[in-house]
PDB file of C-alpha atoms in Angstrom:
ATOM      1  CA  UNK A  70     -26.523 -21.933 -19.833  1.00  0.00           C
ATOM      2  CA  UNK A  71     -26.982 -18.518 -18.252  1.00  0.00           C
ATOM      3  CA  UNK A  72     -23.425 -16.321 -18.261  1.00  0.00           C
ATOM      4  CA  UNK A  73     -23.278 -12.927 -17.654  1.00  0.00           C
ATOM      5  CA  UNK A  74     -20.013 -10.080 -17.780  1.00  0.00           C
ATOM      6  CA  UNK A  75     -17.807 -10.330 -14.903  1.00  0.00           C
ATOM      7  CA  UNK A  76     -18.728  -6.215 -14.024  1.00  0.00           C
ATOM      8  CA  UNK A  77     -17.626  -6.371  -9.801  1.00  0.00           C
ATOM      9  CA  UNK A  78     -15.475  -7.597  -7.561  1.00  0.00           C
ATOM     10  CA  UNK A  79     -18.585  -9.729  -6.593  1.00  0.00           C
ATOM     11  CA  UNK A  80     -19.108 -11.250  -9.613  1.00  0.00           C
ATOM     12  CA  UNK A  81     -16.103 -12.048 -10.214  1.00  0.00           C
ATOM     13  CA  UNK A  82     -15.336 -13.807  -7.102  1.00  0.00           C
ATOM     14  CA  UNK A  83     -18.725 -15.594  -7.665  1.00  0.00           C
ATOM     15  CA  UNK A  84     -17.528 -16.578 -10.501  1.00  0.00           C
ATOM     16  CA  UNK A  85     -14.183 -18.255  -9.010  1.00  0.00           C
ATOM     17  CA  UNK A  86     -16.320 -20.242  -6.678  1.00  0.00           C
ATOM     18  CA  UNK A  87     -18.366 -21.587  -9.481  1.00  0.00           C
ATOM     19  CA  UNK A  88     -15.441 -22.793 -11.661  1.00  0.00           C
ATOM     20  CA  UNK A  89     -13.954 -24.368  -8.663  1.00  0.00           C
ATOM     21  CA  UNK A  90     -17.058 -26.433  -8.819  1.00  0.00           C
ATOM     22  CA  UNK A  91     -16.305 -27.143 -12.022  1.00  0.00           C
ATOM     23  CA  UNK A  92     -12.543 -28.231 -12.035  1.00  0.00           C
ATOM     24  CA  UNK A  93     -13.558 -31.900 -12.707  1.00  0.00           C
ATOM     25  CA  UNK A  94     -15.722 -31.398 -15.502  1.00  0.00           C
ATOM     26  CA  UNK A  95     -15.319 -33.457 -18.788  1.00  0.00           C
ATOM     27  CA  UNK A  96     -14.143 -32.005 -22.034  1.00  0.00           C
ATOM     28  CA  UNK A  97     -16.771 -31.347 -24.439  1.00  0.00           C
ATOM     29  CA  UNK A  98     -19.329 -31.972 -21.902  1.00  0.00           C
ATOM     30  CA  UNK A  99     -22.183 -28.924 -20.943  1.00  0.00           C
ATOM     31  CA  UNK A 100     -20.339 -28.451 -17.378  1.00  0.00           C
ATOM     32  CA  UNK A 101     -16.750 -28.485 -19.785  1.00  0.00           C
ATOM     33  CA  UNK A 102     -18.260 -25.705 -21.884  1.00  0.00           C
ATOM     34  CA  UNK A 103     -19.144 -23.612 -19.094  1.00  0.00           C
ATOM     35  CA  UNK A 104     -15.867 -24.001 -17.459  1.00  0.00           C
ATOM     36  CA  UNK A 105     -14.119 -22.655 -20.608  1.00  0.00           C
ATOM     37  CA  UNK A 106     -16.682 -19.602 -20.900  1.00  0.00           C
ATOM     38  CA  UNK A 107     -16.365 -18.739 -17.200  1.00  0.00           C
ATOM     39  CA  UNK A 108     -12.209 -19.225 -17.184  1.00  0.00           C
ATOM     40  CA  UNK A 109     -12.039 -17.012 -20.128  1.00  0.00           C
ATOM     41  CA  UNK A 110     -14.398 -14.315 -18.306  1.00  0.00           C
ATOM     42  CA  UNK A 111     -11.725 -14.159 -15.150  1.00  0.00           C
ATOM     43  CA  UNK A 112      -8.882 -13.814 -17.527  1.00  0.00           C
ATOM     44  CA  UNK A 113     -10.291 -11.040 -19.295  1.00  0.00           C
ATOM     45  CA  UNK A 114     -11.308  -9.525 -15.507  1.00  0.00           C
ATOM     46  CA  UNK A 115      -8.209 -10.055 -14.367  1.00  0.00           C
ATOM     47  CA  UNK A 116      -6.123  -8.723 -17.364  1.00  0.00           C
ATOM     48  CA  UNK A 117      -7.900  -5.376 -17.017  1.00  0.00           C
ATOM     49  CA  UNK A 118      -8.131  -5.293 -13.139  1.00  0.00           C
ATOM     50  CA  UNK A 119      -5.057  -7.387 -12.048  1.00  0.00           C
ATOM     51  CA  UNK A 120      -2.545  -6.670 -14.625  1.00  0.00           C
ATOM     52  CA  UNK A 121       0.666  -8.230 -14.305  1.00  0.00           C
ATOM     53  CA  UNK A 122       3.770  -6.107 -15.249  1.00  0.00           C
ATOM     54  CA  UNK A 123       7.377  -6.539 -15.697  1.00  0.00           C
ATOM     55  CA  UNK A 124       9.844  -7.704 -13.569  1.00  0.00           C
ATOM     56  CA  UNK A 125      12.231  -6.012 -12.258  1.00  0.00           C
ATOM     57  CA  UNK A 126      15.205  -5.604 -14.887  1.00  0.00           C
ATOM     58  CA  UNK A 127      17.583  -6.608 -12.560  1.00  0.00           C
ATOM     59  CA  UNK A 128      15.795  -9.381 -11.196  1.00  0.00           C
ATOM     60  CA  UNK A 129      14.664 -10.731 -14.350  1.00  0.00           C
ATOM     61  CA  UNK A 130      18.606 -10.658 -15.450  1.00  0.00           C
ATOM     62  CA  UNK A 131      19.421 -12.776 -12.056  1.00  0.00           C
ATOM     63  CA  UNK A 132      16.662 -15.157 -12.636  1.00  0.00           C
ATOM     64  CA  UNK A 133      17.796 -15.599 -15.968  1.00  0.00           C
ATOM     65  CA  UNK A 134      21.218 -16.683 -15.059  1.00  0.00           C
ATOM     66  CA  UNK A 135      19.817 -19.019 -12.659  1.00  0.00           C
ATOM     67  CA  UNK A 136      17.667 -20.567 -14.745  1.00  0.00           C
ATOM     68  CA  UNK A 137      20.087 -20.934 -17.744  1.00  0.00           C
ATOM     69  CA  UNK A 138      23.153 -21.692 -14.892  1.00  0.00           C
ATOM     70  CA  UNK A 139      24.706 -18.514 -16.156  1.00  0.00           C
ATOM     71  CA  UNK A 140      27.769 -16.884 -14.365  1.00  0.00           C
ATOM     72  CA  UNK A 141      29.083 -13.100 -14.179  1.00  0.00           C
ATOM     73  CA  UNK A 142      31.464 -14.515 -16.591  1.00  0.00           C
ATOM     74  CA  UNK A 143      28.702 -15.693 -18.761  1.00  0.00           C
ATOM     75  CA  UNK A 144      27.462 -11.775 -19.148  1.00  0.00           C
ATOM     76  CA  UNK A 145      30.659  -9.610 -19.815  1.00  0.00           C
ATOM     77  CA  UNK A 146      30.488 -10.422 -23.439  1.00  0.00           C
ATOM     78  CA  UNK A 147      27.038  -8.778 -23.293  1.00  0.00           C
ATOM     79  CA  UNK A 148      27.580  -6.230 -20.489  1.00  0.00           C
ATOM     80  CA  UNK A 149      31.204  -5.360 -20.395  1.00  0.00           C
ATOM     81  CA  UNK A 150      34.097  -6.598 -17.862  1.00  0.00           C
ATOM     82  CA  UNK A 151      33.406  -8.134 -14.735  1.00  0.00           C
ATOM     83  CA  UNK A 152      32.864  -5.449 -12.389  1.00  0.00           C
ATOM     84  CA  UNK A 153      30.522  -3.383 -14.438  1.00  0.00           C
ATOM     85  CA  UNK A 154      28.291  -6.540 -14.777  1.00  0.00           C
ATOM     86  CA  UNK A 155      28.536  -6.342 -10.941  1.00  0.00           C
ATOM     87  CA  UNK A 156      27.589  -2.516 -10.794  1.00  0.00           C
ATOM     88  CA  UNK A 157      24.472  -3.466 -13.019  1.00  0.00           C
ATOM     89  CA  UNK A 158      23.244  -6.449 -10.493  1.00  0.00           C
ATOM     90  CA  UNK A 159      24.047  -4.252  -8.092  1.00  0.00           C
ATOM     91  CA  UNK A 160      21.808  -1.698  -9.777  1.00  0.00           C
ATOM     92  CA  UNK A 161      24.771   1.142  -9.767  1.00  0.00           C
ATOM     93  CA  UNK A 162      25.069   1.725 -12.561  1.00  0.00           C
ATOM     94  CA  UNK A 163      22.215   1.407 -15.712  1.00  0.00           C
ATOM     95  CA  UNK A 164      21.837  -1.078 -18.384  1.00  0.00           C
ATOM     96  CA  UNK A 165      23.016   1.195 -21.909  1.00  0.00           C
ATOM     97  CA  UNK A 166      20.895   0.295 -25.297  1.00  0.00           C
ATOM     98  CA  UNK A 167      23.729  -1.715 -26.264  1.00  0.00           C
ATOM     99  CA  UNK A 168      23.071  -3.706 -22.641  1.00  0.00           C
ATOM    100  CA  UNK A 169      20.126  -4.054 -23.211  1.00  0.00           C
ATOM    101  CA  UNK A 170      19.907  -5.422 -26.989  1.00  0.00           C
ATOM    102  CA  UNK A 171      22.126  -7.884 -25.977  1.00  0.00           C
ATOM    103  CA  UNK A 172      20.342  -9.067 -22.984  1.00  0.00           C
ATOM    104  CA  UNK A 173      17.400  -9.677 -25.674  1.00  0.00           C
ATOM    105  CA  UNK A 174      18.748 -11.348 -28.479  1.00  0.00           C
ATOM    106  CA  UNK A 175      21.271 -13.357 -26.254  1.00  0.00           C
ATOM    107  CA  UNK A 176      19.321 -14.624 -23.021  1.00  0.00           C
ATOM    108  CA  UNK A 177      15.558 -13.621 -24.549  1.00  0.00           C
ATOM    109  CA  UNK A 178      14.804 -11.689 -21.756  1.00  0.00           C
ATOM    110  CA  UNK A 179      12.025  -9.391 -22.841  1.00  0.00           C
ATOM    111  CA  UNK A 180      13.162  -5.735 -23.991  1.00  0.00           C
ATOM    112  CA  UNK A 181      10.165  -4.037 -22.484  1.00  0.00           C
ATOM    113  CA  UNK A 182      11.688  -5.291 -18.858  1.00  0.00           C
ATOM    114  CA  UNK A 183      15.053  -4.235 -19.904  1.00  0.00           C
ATOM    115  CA  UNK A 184      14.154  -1.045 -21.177  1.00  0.00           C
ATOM    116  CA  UNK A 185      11.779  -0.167 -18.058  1.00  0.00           C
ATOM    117  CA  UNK A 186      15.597  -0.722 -15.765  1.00  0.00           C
ATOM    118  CA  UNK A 187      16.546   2.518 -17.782  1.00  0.00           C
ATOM    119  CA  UNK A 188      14.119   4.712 -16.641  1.00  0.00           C
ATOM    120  CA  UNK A 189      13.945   3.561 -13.005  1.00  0.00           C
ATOM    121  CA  UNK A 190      17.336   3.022 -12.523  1.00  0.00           C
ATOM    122  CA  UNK A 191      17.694   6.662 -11.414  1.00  0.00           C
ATOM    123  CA  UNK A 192      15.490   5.971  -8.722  1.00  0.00           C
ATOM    124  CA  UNK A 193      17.114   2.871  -7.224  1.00  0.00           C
ATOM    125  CA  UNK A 194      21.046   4.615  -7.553  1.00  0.00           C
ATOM    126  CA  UNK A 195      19.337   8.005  -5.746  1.00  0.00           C
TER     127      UNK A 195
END
């Protein structure tokens, strides 16, 4: 069983083809084995060449609600009265620290996406 690094574009996409090939291999078989090796190759390409970052703060907060069936209502304890939680979707005005704890430890929506609203929010009110 001959694997190599996944070093170029070319490789890599070589490598795609070849676990495509392999999609219906058995567990715990040699074509199973490869399959894991070569799957955990692409990952590690694509976590270094195709990182994925954070949603948008403000997206992440309205898919959030949607997925939890969460109202306006459901965030003033969290963000404040009605229409500030409407200036935040709105992206007028920024999410605070206080905001933005809550966010976390209420609806688990990761800090790191929170926190990144803070420093672009500037950018989206300009």
């Amino acid at each position: 069983m001959e694997i190599r690094p996944i070093k170029t574009e070319a490789d890599y996409e070589a490598t795609l083809k070849e676990i495509e090939g392999l999609m219906s291999a058995e567990p715990d078989s040699p074509q199973g084995d490869r399959l894991d090796v070569l799957v955990t190759l692409v990952e590690a390409y694509e976590r270094e060449h195709y990182p994925i970052g954070f949603p948008d703060p403000v997206e992440a907060i309205k898919f959030r609600m949607e997925q939890q069936g969460l109202s306006v209502e459901d965030l003033v304890p969290v963000i404040g009265r009605k229409n500030r939680v409407y200036e935040v979707l709105a992206r007028k005005r920024p999410l605070t620290l206080r905001m933005i704890e809550g966010l976390h430890e209420t609806f688990s929506i990761p800090a790191e996406s929170l926190l990144k609203h803070s420093s672009n929010q500037s950018n989206h009110a300009a």
